[in-house]
């Protein structure tokens, strides 16, 4: 093995993580329902049902570049942004919707994760 | 028009009545700012509280200030004092050092050492090219010649590298050898890497020495039309014992230097002995030249010392045991501990200005968002006069200064249980990163940040700011809820800072009957801790208003008290972990990490210590049986029922965020009473890692009774006493409902008793109390 070969080896841990994520997504798709989404809309914080707890855990532990945040604008409204995952690169806006309340914006973040999960 | 923005800092964080303070301002898009001295009353716009409040203060220097664009030198490096240009070598020479590069393939040139002008291509230097190969180069202002190693450098491996050049023949020789042992590097000897490269080349060009170009270690001179001279091509990684000789060293001589041997004295022009200067009290920022000319080097932006060197053997874990193994100095291209901006203005604090929390408010253009700046400082009394003293936890403000967890920390969303709420200010400072990092961040090479200073704009040490990851006030703006309550109550109160306590020790608080802390006094030096312990033992009364306090061991730089150092290690809720062998503070020589691991768990002073944290909800307290005990029932007098603190600006109640627990096994005074405790927290609340021996399922709020905040009280010798809230959220509960709430009522009972001279309420039962326990 040459020096160049070893320094260019990818992180094999990513293969294992991808497999774990595939299994997790499969489970989450099996429990995803309108009722689960409504549970989050009604109560985004605190104790949740087990399926929602697991779904939120998946949302919150995705790689940084797949994470979202809420941008609070000077006027007081909120928007959804996506983190870059790259140092010094600011987040990018997702869609054009703005939300009057933080609670609505947080639920919109959740819906974006659902969209990523289902691919729809 | 350029985007308008304004940022600034002051030369002091604590200033007495009658003293001077200077302000340093950087402004884009305006040449004049409207300056106004303000007293900060309340910092959070939360609808459950009084909202943001400030009070304008008349001062002769209020009004228009001339402001300008100022530039910040990013990166740590060493600047050699060589006023006689002894290192402007015209004849043959050799450069060498040991290195431990962290981002060799950075995509940008990194200079290890030399006298190089990147703009004009003059001089000579040894460095790493953008592709990650060791390289030596010379330039005459028109042309540059390079000799490059055959193998790329591997990150986090120790090497001995050198280059020699003979202008008479043009011969340039590059030397690269790996010096990894079983402990000092990332990889062990089972990896089949070849680390050595030896290359010789005949240069066409010779170096030209320009008198004004400095000899630098870990950077090179550059120039910008507006900015002037600055240092660029900054290096990321460690350098150990760099040197320059005034002749070509042959292979045998360099082989000897590889092992740590010095070249023959006659050959040395300069040999920076990075292991010199250590004592059991640490090491400073001067790197001593053991050569004939004493060309000492000074650290800029705090290169990190007390770091393992190329010869670290893995057995001696501190520079106090084996300084010769601690020659590693770690450099970071994104470190800033002093912006070194020109002074914009200076003011004298009026001698009759009431002690308190103040700011110089600066506005340009619309005067909101990044066009408004608050440069915060604390005004101390020239002479203490009040019975009550608010100890402002400025060390903890530094620790969190400019944190960017929302953008960079993968752990933050699962930790907080919510997506961050970021603002234009967060994005602006994250994108530009010119004001440095917090001790919760990592440098671009992944190393944890161990120094933080207030000689730079500290974005989150201002009113109106909410920590984006949690969407609540944190540290400074949260502590304004306490000062707002003190003011609302009409208490006479003096304000001092951690910095004052570290410098003056017990003398800083001895005059007071009662000291009240901020919401999260997490970072504490030994002098600060000693002073508070002696204060209580001597009859003082301490109100610890927070959670996760008295936690990290910190030191202040001897050459720059504005700069604090911490090393995070072993256990504790921590953003990074110091590498093996690098657990001691260079500023004081002490082992850092948790005070608990030094034999001084917070419980010993306060009665409580960190047990759990969570960030999306909070809970009230419920009275415990001790609340009705005849020696302590006065604390909850006037509270109907069992519940305390069911309102608040931080997630709606007083018990939350970070929580502290009574624990006799960690030194809680045996006669401590638990007045009330929170409970029933959500599973976002988790047990702290220092409690873990074995991890197992169920260490969360709804399953582990230990995860709660304890409101405690105990008496100390000479009429001393300590009262703790055991929760960060308590301070933010005080302003709820126009300051009329049960958390505020309890605190008022305590403060009003603690500030009075003489025995405390309930002490007539002392004898019975002793029998009772």
GROMACS .gro file of C-alpha atoms in nm, chain B residues 56-489:
model
  434
  176UNK     CA    1  -2.982   5.602   2.886
  177UNK     CA    2  -2.714   5.767   3.100
  178UNK     CA    3  -2.588   6.119   3.040
  179UNK     CA    4  -2.218   6.135   2.957
  180UNK     CA    5  -2.005   6.397   2.780
  181UNK     CA    6  -1.890   6.141   2.523
  182UNK     CA    7  -2.238   6.040   2.414
  183UNK     CA    8  -2.301   6.142   2.056
  184UNK     CA    9  -2.125   6.093   1.724
  185UNK     CA   10  -1.813   5.877   1.724
  186UNK     CA   11  -1.584   5.851   1.424
  187UNK     CA   12  -1.559   5.484   1.334
  188UNK     CA   13  -1.375   5.294   1.064
  189UNK     CA   14  -1.308   4.955   0.917
  190UNK     CA   15  -1.063   4.765   1.133
  191UNK     CA   16  -0.894   4.437   1.051
  192UNK     CA   17  -0.831   4.136   1.270
  193UNK     CA   18  -0.520   3.925   1.255
  194UNK     CA   19  -0.647   3.570   1.260
  195UNK     CA   20  -0.422   3.286   1.359
  196UNK     CA   21  -0.163   3.204   1.619
  197UNK     CA   22   0.208   3.228   1.538
  198UNK     CA   23   0.543   3.330   1.685
  199UNK     CA   24   0.708   3.657   1.601
  200UNK     CA   25   1.084   3.664   1.647
  201UNK     CA   26   1.241   3.975   1.796
  202UNK     CA   27   1.525   4.035   1.548
  203UNK     CA   28   1.567   4.409   1.522
  204UNK     CA   29   1.926   4.371   1.399
  205UNK     CA   30   1.818   4.135   1.122
  206UNK     CA   31   2.060   3.868   1.231
  207UNK     CA   32   1.839   3.610   1.063
  208UNK     CA   33   1.860   3.784   0.727
  209UNK     CA   34   2.119   3.525   0.633
  210UNK     CA   35   2.307   3.589   0.312
  211UNK     CA   36   2.532   3.283   0.321
  212UNK     CA   37   2.453   2.914   0.364
  213UNK     CA   38   2.198   2.813   0.625
  214UNK     CA   39   1.983   2.530   0.759
  215UNK     CA   40   1.630   2.543   0.900
  216UNK     CA   41   1.481   2.259   1.100
  217UNK     CA   42   1.209   2.165   1.350
  218UNK     CA   43   0.988   1.883   1.459
  219UNK     CA   44   0.630   1.910   1.336
  220UNK     CA   45   0.291   1.746   1.394
  221UNK     CA   46   0.073   1.887   1.114
  222UNK     CA   47  -0.305   1.865   1.151
  223UNK     CA   48  -0.425   1.968   0.803
  224UNK     CA   49  -0.126   1.909   0.578
  225UNK     CA   50  -0.340   1.891   0.265
  226UNK     CA   51  -0.515   2.218   0.333
  227UNK     CA   52  -0.530   2.349  -0.020
  228UNK     CA   53  -0.330   2.653   0.089
  229UNK     CA   54   0.035   2.707   0.167
  230UNK     CA   55   0.144   2.683   0.532
  231UNK     CA   56   0.471   2.829   0.652
  232UNK     CA   57   0.660   2.651   0.929
  233UNK     CA   58   0.944   2.897   0.974
  234UNK     CA   59   1.136   3.150   0.776
  235UNK     CA   60   1.170   3.503   0.664
  236UNK     CA   61   0.924   3.513   0.379
  237UNK     CA   62   0.721   3.784   0.213
  238UNK     CA   63   0.432   3.621   0.027
  239UNK     CA   64   0.328   3.933  -0.158
  240UNK     CA   65   0.668   4.020  -0.301
  241UNK     CA   66   0.811   3.666  -0.309
  242UNK     CA   67   1.125   3.756  -0.123
  243UNK     CA   68   1.318   3.560   0.137
  244UNK     CA   69   1.319   3.195   0.234
  245UNK     CA   70   1.097   2.955   0.424
  246UNK     CA   71   1.028   2.595   0.508
  247UNK     CA   72   0.665   2.497   0.489
  248UNK     CA   73   0.394   2.273   0.352
  249UNK     CA   74   0.259   2.323   0.002
  250UNK     CA   75  -0.117   2.325  -0.072
  251UNK     CA   76  -0.109   1.956  -0.166
  252UNK     CA   77   0.039   1.859   0.170
  253UNK     CA   78   0.406   1.808   0.084
  254UNK     CA   79   0.697   1.948   0.278
  255UNK     CA   80   0.859   2.223   0.076
  256UNK     CA   81   1.146   2.469   0.101
  257UNK     CA   82   1.157   2.778  -0.114
  258UNK     CA   83   1.355   3.093  -0.181
  259UNK     CA   84   1.257   3.406  -0.372
  260UNK     CA   85   1.430   3.712  -0.505
  261UNK     CA   86   1.122   3.925  -0.567
  262UNK     CA   87   1.082   3.803  -0.923
  263UNK     CA   88   1.127   3.429  -0.920
  264UNK     CA   89   1.079   3.154  -0.664
  265UNK     CA   90   1.256   2.818  -0.653
  266UNK     CA   91   1.111   2.521  -0.464
  267UNK     CA   92   1.232   2.182  -0.349
  268UNK     CA   93   0.951   1.946  -0.255
  269UNK     CA   94   0.936   1.616  -0.066
  270UNK     CA   95   0.837   1.301  -0.253
  271UNK     CA   96   0.574   1.186  -0.003
  272UNK     CA   97   0.285   1.384   0.147
  273UNK     CA   98   0.282   1.451   0.518
  274UNK     CA   99   0.033   1.245   0.720
  275UNK     CA  100  -0.186   1.437   0.963
  276UNK     CA  101  -0.116   1.407   1.336
  277UNK     CA  102   0.214   1.226   1.293
  278UNK     CA  103   0.539   1.365   1.431
  279UNK     CA  104   0.817   1.437   1.180
  280UNK     CA  105   1.158   1.591   1.190
  281UNK     CA  106   1.190   1.823   0.893
  282UNK     CA  107   1.466   2.050   0.768
  283UNK     CA  108   1.615   2.223   0.471
  284UNK     CA  109   1.956   2.359   0.395
  285UNK     CA  110   2.061   2.599   0.126
  286UNK     CA  111   2.398   2.712  -0.002
  287UNK     CA  112   2.368   3.024  -0.219
  288UNK     CA  113   2.720   2.969  -0.351
  289UNK     CA  114   2.627   2.645  -0.523
  290UNK     CA  115   2.248   2.681  -0.532
  291UNK     CA  116   2.213   2.342  -0.368
  292UNK     CA  117   1.895   2.301  -0.163
  293UNK     CA  118   1.846   1.984   0.042
  294UNK     CA  119   1.523   1.874   0.199
  295UNK     CA  120   1.513   1.639   0.498
  296UNK     CA  121   1.198   1.460   0.618
  297UNK     CA  122   1.188   1.171   0.863
  298UNK     CA  123   0.907   1.029   1.073
  299UNK     CA  124   0.968   1.029   1.450
  300UNK     CA  125   0.649   0.861   1.573
  301UNK     CA  126   0.680   0.647   1.883
  302UNK     CA  127   0.418   0.430   2.052
  303UNK     CA  128   0.241   0.731   2.209
  304UNK     CA  129   0.309   1.061   2.041
  305UNK     CA  130   0.118   1.031   1.713
  306UNK     CA  131  -0.215   0.923   1.570
  307UNK     CA  132  -0.093   0.601   1.409
  308UNK     CA  133   0.123   0.324   1.544
  309UNK     CA  134   0.399   0.131   1.379
  310UNK     CA  135   0.163  -0.138   1.245
  311UNK     CA  136   0.069   0.102   0.964
  312UNK     CA  137   0.287   0.039   0.659
  313UNK     CA  138   0.357   0.403   0.584
  314UNK     CA  139   0.688   0.537   0.464
  315UNK     CA  140   0.745   0.875   0.623
  316UNK     CA  141   1.096   0.961   0.501
  317UNK     CA  142   1.190   1.174   0.205
  318UNK     CA  143   1.526   1.327   0.116
  319UNK     CA  144   1.548   1.545  -0.191
  320UNK     CA  145   1.829   1.762  -0.329
  321UNK     CA  146   1.790   2.019  -0.600
  322UNK     CA  147   1.999   2.297  -0.750
  323UNK     CA  148   1.816   2.627  -0.743
  324UNK     CA  149   1.838   2.877  -1.024
  325UNK     CA  150   1.760   3.169  -0.802
  326UNK     CA  151   1.884   3.302  -0.469
  327UNK     CA  152   1.690   3.452  -0.183
  328UNK     CA  153   1.670   3.824  -0.136
  329UNK     CA  154   1.648   3.952   0.220
  330UNK     CA  155   1.433   4.259   0.276
  331UNK     CA  156   1.500   4.434   0.605
  332UNK     CA  157   1.134   4.488   0.698
  333UNK     CA  158   1.030   4.125   0.663
  334UNK     CA  159   1.014   3.953   1.002
  335UNK     CA  160   1.127   3.601   1.087
  336UNK     CA  161   0.809   3.415   1.178
  337UNK     CA  162   0.725   3.069   1.303
  338UNK     CA  163   0.392   2.927   1.180
  339UNK     CA  164   0.318   3.211   0.938
  340UNK     CA  165   0.458   3.449   0.677
  341UNK     CA  166   0.438   3.821   0.605
  342UNK     CA  167   0.167   3.938   0.365
  343UNK     CA  168   0.030   4.277   0.265
  344UNK     CA  169  -0.308   4.419   0.167
  345UNK     CA  170  -0.370   4.760   0.018
  346UNK     CA  171  -0.622   4.867   0.284
  347UNK     CA  172  -0.507   4.654   0.570
  348UNK     CA  173  -0.132   4.693   0.543
  349UNK     CA  174   0.106   4.420   0.661
  350UNK     CA  175  -0.036   4.108   0.818
  351UNK     CA  176   0.053   3.743   0.867
  352UNK     CA  177  -0.074   3.482   0.626
  353UNK     CA  178   0.005   3.125   0.516
  354UNK     CA  179  -0.066   3.023   0.874
  355UNK     CA  180   0.020   2.673   0.987
  356UNK     CA  181  -0.211   2.427   1.164
  357UNK     CA  182  -0.038   2.185   1.398
  358UNK     CA  183   0.249   2.163   1.642
  359UNK     CA  184   0.608   2.276   1.608
  360UNK     CA  185   0.878   2.165   1.850
  361UNK     CA  186   1.223   2.322   1.890
  362UNK     CA  187   1.263   2.513   1.561
  363UNK     CA  188   1.612   2.639   1.472
  364UNK     CA  189   1.825   2.810   1.213
  365UNK     CA  190   2.199   2.745   1.162
  366UNK     CA  191   2.442   2.955   0.964
  367UNK     CA  192   2.583   2.673   0.757
  368UNK     CA  193   2.467   2.362   0.577
  369UNK     CA  194   2.421   2.077   0.825
  370UNK     CA  195   2.505   1.742   0.673
  371UNK     CA  196   2.286   1.433   0.688
  372UNK     CA  197   2.466   1.295   0.993
  373UNK     CA  198   2.417   1.619   1.185
  374UNK     CA  199   2.049   1.636   1.096
  375UNK     CA  200   2.008   1.269   1.195
  376UNK     CA  201   2.136   1.372   1.539
  377UNK     CA  202   1.900   1.671   1.554
  378UNK     CA  203   1.615   1.436   1.470
  379UNK     CA  204   1.665   1.271   1.808
  380UNK     CA  205   1.653   1.607   1.987
  381UNK     CA  206   2.024   1.680   2.001
  382UNK     CA  207   2.128   2.039   1.945
  383UNK     CA  208   2.366   2.120   1.660
  384UNK     CA  209   2.717   2.234   1.753
  385UNK     CA  210   2.692   2.572   1.924
  386UNK     CA  211   2.909   2.742   1.668
  387UNK     CA  212   2.658   2.661   1.396
  388UNK     CA  213   2.350   2.792   1.576
  389UNK     CA  214   2.204   3.127   1.477
  390UNK     CA  215   1.889   3.071   1.677
  391UNK     CA  216   1.747   2.769   1.858
  392UNK     CA  217   1.407   2.826   2.008
  393UNK     CA  218   1.397   2.594   2.304
  394UNK     CA  219   1.025   2.540   2.332
  395UNK     CA  220   1.080   2.337   2.650
  396UNK     CA  221   1.240   2.630   2.836
  397UNK     CA  222   1.045   2.855   3.071
  398UNK     CA  223   0.822   2.596   3.233
  399UNK     CA  224   0.768   2.602   3.606
  400UNK     CA  225   0.511   2.436   3.828
  401UNK     CA  226   0.307   2.752   3.764
  402UNK     CA  227   0.292   2.703   3.388
  403UNK     CA  228   0.457   2.883   3.101
  404UNK     CA  229   0.410   3.216   2.928
  405UNK     CA  230   0.394   3.330   2.570
  406UNK     CA  231   0.766   3.397   2.527
  407UNK     CA  232   0.963   3.123   2.354
  408UNK     CA  233   1.327   3.150   2.447
  409UNK     CA  234   1.610   3.142   2.198
  410UNK     CA  235   1.900   2.943   2.340
  411UNK     CA  236   2.127   3.065   2.060
  412UNK     CA  237   2.398   3.333   2.078
  413UNK     CA  238   2.176   3.633   2.004
  414UNK     CA  239   1.882   3.573   2.235
  415UNK     CA  240   1.627   3.620   1.957
  416UNK     CA  241   1.326   3.531   2.168
  417UNK     CA  242   0.990   3.482   2.003
  418UNK     CA  243   0.652   3.608   2.125
  419UNK     CA  244   0.326   3.425   2.077
  420UNK     CA  245   0.046   3.609   1.901
  421UNK     CA  246  -0.315   3.495   1.961
  422UNK     CA  247  -0.202   3.242   2.216
  423UNK     CA  248  -0.027   2.952   2.048
  424UNK     CA  249  -0.109   2.664   2.282
  425UNK     CA  250   0.176   2.549   2.506
  426UNK     CA  251   0.196   2.275   2.769
  427UNK     CA  252   0.143   2.039   2.477
  428UNK     CA  253   0.328   1.716   2.419
  429UNK     CA  254   0.638   1.727   2.201
  430UNK     CA  255   0.792   1.490   1.952
  431UNK     CA  256   0.965   1.296   2.229
  432UNK     CA  257   0.664   1.249   2.460
  433UNK     CA  258   0.694   0.902   2.606
  434UNK     CA  259   0.335   0.852   2.720
  435UNK     CA  260   0.444   0.797   3.080
  436UNK     CA  261   0.499   1.150   3.206
  437UNK     CA  262   0.160   1.317   3.180
  438UNK     CA  263   0.251   1.676   3.270
  439UNK     CA  264   0.517   1.930   3.187
  440UNK     CA  265   0.581   1.955   3.560
  441UNK     CA  266   0.725   1.604   3.550
  442UNK     CA  267   0.924   1.625   3.229
  443UNK     CA  268   0.936   1.968   3.062
  444UNK     CA  269   1.178   1.834   2.803
  445UNK     CA  270   0.890   1.627   2.663
  446UNK     CA  271   0.661   1.932   2.634
  447UNK     CA  272   0.821   2.126   2.352
  448UNK     CA  273   0.514   2.104   2.133
  449UNK     CA  274   0.350   2.439   2.058
  450UNK     CA  275   0.017   2.410   1.881
  451UNK     CA  276  -0.082   2.669   1.622
  452UNK     CA  277  -0.425   2.740   1.477
  453UNK     CA  278  -0.496   2.962   1.176
  454UNK     CA  279  -0.837   3.058   1.315
  455UNK     CA  280  -0.734   3.152   1.671
  456UNK     CA  281  -0.801   3.507   1.797
  457UNK     CA  282  -0.746   3.625   2.152
  458UNK     CA  283  -0.687   3.994   2.085
  459UNK     CA  284  -0.819   4.189   1.787
  460UNK     CA  285  -0.564   4.464   1.853
  461UNK     CA  286  -0.786   4.731   1.697
  462UNK     CA  287  -0.710   5.098   1.716
  463UNK     CA  288  -0.880   5.280   1.999
  464UNK     CA  289  -1.203   5.448   1.891
  465UNK     CA  290  -1.281   5.634   2.212
  466UNK     CA  291  -1.215   5.635   2.582
  467UNK     CA  292  -1.439   5.749   2.861
  468UNK     CA  293  -1.402   5.811   3.229
  469UNK     CA  294  -1.664   5.642   3.440
  470UNK     CA  295  -1.836   5.915   3.643
  471UNK     CA  296  -1.752   5.881   4.011
  472UNK     CA  297  -2.122   5.895   4.097
  473UNK     CA  298  -2.234   5.636   3.843
  474UNK     CA  299  -2.413   5.364   4.034
  475UNK     CA  300  -2.244   5.025   4.034
  476UNK     CA  301  -2.416   4.800   3.779
  477UNK     CA  302  -2.419   4.651   3.432
  478UNK     CA  303  -2.362   4.903   3.157
  479UNK     CA  304  -2.293   4.914   2.786
  480UNK     CA  305  -2.184   5.159   2.527
  481UNK     CA  306  -2.461   5.136   2.269
  482UNK     CA  307  -2.348   5.211   1.915
  483UNK     CA  308  -2.583   5.252   1.623
  484UNK     CA  309  -2.538   5.311   1.254
  485UNK     CA  310  -2.801   5.321   0.979
  486UNK     CA  311  -3.122   5.156   1.095
  487UNK     CA  312  -2.966   5.076   1.434
  488UNK     CA  313  -3.102   4.725   1.463
  489UNK     CA  314  -2.955   4.378   1.419
  490UNK     CA  315  -2.592   4.403   1.306
  491UNK     CA  316  -2.615   4.782   1.282
  492UNK     CA  317  -2.647   4.804   1.659
  493UNK     CA  318  -2.374   4.705   1.903
  494UNK     CA  319  -2.367   4.690   2.281
  495UNK     CA  320  -2.020   4.686   2.433
  496UNK     CA  321  -2.085   4.557   2.781
  497UNK     CA  322  -1.890   4.633   3.099
  498UNK     CA  323  -1.947   4.618   3.472
  499UNK     CA  324  -1.906   4.924   3.691
  500UNK     CA  325  -1.768   4.848   4.039
  501UNK     CA  326  -1.792   5.090   4.324
  502UNK     CA  327  -1.474   5.280   4.407
  503UNK     CA  328  -1.546   5.172   4.764
  504UNK     CA  329  -1.784   4.891   4.856
  505UNK     CA  330  -2.094   5.028   5.022
  506UNK     CA  331  -2.378   4.780   4.985
  507UNK     CA  332  -2.447   4.468   5.189
  508UNK     CA  333  -2.536   4.271   4.877
  509UNK     CA  334  -2.289   4.194   4.598
  510UNK     CA  335  -2.378   4.051   4.256
  511UNK     CA  336  -2.084   3.843   4.133
  512UNK     CA  337  -2.104   3.856   3.754
  513UNK     CA  338  -1.968   3.528   3.609
  514UNK     CA  339  -1.753   3.679   3.337
  515UNK     CA  340  -1.529   3.371   3.317
  516UNK     CA  341  -1.831   3.175   3.202
  517UNK     CA  342  -1.921   3.450   2.954
  518UNK     CA  343  -1.576   3.406   2.803
  519UNK     CA  344  -1.615   3.030   2.786
  520UNK     CA  345  -1.929   3.063   2.575
  521UNK     CA  346  -1.810   3.371   2.382
  522UNK     CA  347  -1.918   3.346   2.016
  523UNK     CA  348  -2.018   2.980   2.038
  524UNK     CA  349  -2.152   2.837   1.712
  525UNK     CA  350  -2.296   2.506   1.827
  526UNK     CA  351  -2.609   2.547   1.614
  527UNK     CA  352  -2.406   2.539   1.295
  528UNK     CA  353  -2.119   2.307   1.380
  529UNK     CA  354  -2.214   2.067   1.659
  530UNK     CA  355  -2.386   1.748   1.555
  531UNK     CA  356  -2.482   1.683   1.915
  532UNK     CA  357  -2.677   2.004   1.963
  533UNK     CA  358  -3.017   1.912   1.815
  534UNK     CA  359  -3.051   1.580   1.998
  535UNK     CA  360  -2.928   1.761   2.311
  536UNK     CA  361  -3.175   2.047   2.291
  537UNK     CA  362  -3.459   1.846   2.135
  538UNK     CA  363  -3.544   2.127   1.897
  539UNK     CA  364  -3.415   2.293   1.580
  540UNK     CA  365  -3.207   2.607   1.645
  541UNK     CA  366  -3.357   2.952   1.599
  542UNK     CA  367  -3.089   3.160   1.428
  543UNK     CA  368  -3.082   3.530   1.346
  544UNK     CA  369  -2.902   3.755   1.102
  545UNK     CA  370  -2.643   3.823   1.374
  546UNK     CA  371  -2.572   3.450   1.420
  547UNK     CA  372  -2.529   3.397   1.047
  548UNK     CA  373  -2.313   3.706   1.000
  549UNK     CA  374  -2.070   3.611   1.274
  550UNK     CA  375  -2.062   3.244   1.172
  551UNK     CA  376  -1.989   3.323   0.811
  552UNK     CA  377  -1.704   3.561   0.882
  553UNK     CA  378  -1.562   3.407   1.196
  554UNK     CA  379  -1.326   3.701   1.239
  555UNK     CA  380  -1.398   3.741   1.608
  556UNK     CA  381  -1.280   3.403   1.725
  557UNK     CA  382  -1.436   3.104   1.888
  558UNK     CA  383  -1.563   2.982   2.223
  559UNK     CA  384  -1.439   2.697   2.437
  560UNK     CA  385  -1.738   2.503   2.300
  561UNK     CA  386  -1.602   2.519   1.947
  562UNK     CA  387  -1.329   2.347   1.752
  563UNK     CA  388  -1.063   2.502   1.537
  564UNK     CA  389  -1.074   2.416   1.168
  565UNK     CA  390  -0.835   2.127   1.232
  566UNK     CA  391  -1.072   1.974   1.488
  567UNK     CA  392  -0.881   2.072   1.803
  568UNK     CA  393  -1.087   2.206   2.093
  569UNK     CA  394  -1.055   2.577   2.173
  570UNK     CA  395  -0.890   2.625   2.512
  571UNK     CA  396  -0.843   3.006   2.521
  572UNK     CA  397  -1.111   3.273   2.515
  573UNK     CA  398  -1.071   3.646   2.561
  574UNK     CA  399  -1.287   3.957   2.573
  575UNK     CA  400  -1.042   4.162   2.365
  576UNK     CA  401  -1.266   4.093   2.068
  577UNK     CA  402  -1.636   4.139   2.003
  578UNK     CA  403  -1.829   3.879   2.202
  579UNK     CA  404  -2.153   3.848   2.015
  580UNK     CA  405  -2.352   3.666   2.281
  581UNK     CA  406  -2.243   3.890   2.570
  582UNK     CA  407  -2.508   4.147   2.496
  583UNK     CA  408  -2.870   4.218   2.577
  584UNK     CA  409  -3.147   4.091   2.349
  585UNK     CA  410  -2.940   3.787   2.252
  586UNK     CA  411  -3.080   3.437   2.273
  587UNK     CA  412  -2.866   3.128   2.241
  588UNK     CA  413  -2.980   2.999   1.905
  589UNK     CA  414  -2.958   2.629   1.984
  590UNK     CA  415  -3.193   2.662   2.283
  591UNK     CA  416  -3.384   2.980   2.197
  592UNK     CA  417  -3.352   3.114   2.549
  593UNK     CA  418  -3.120   3.369   2.705
  594UNK     CA  419  -2.795   3.219   2.827
  595UNK     CA  420  -2.520   3.355   3.050
  596UNK     CA  421  -2.499   3.737   3.023
  597UNK     CA  422  -2.851   3.818   2.896
  598UNK     CA  423  -2.996   3.558   3.132
  599UNK     CA  424  -2.812   3.714   3.426
  600UNK     CA  425  -2.981   4.045   3.348
  601UNK     CA  426  -3.301   3.883   3.478
  602UNK     CA  427  -3.137   3.865   3.821
  603UNK     CA  428  -3.011   4.223   3.814
  604UNK     CA  429  -3.352   4.338   3.693
  605UNK     CA  430  -3.509   4.167   3.993
  606UNK     CA  431  -3.254   4.319   4.233
  607UNK     CA  432  -3.341   4.660   4.093
  608UNK     CA  433  -3.714   4.589   4.108
  609UNK     CA  434  -3.678   4.495   4.474
   0.00000   0.00000   0.00000
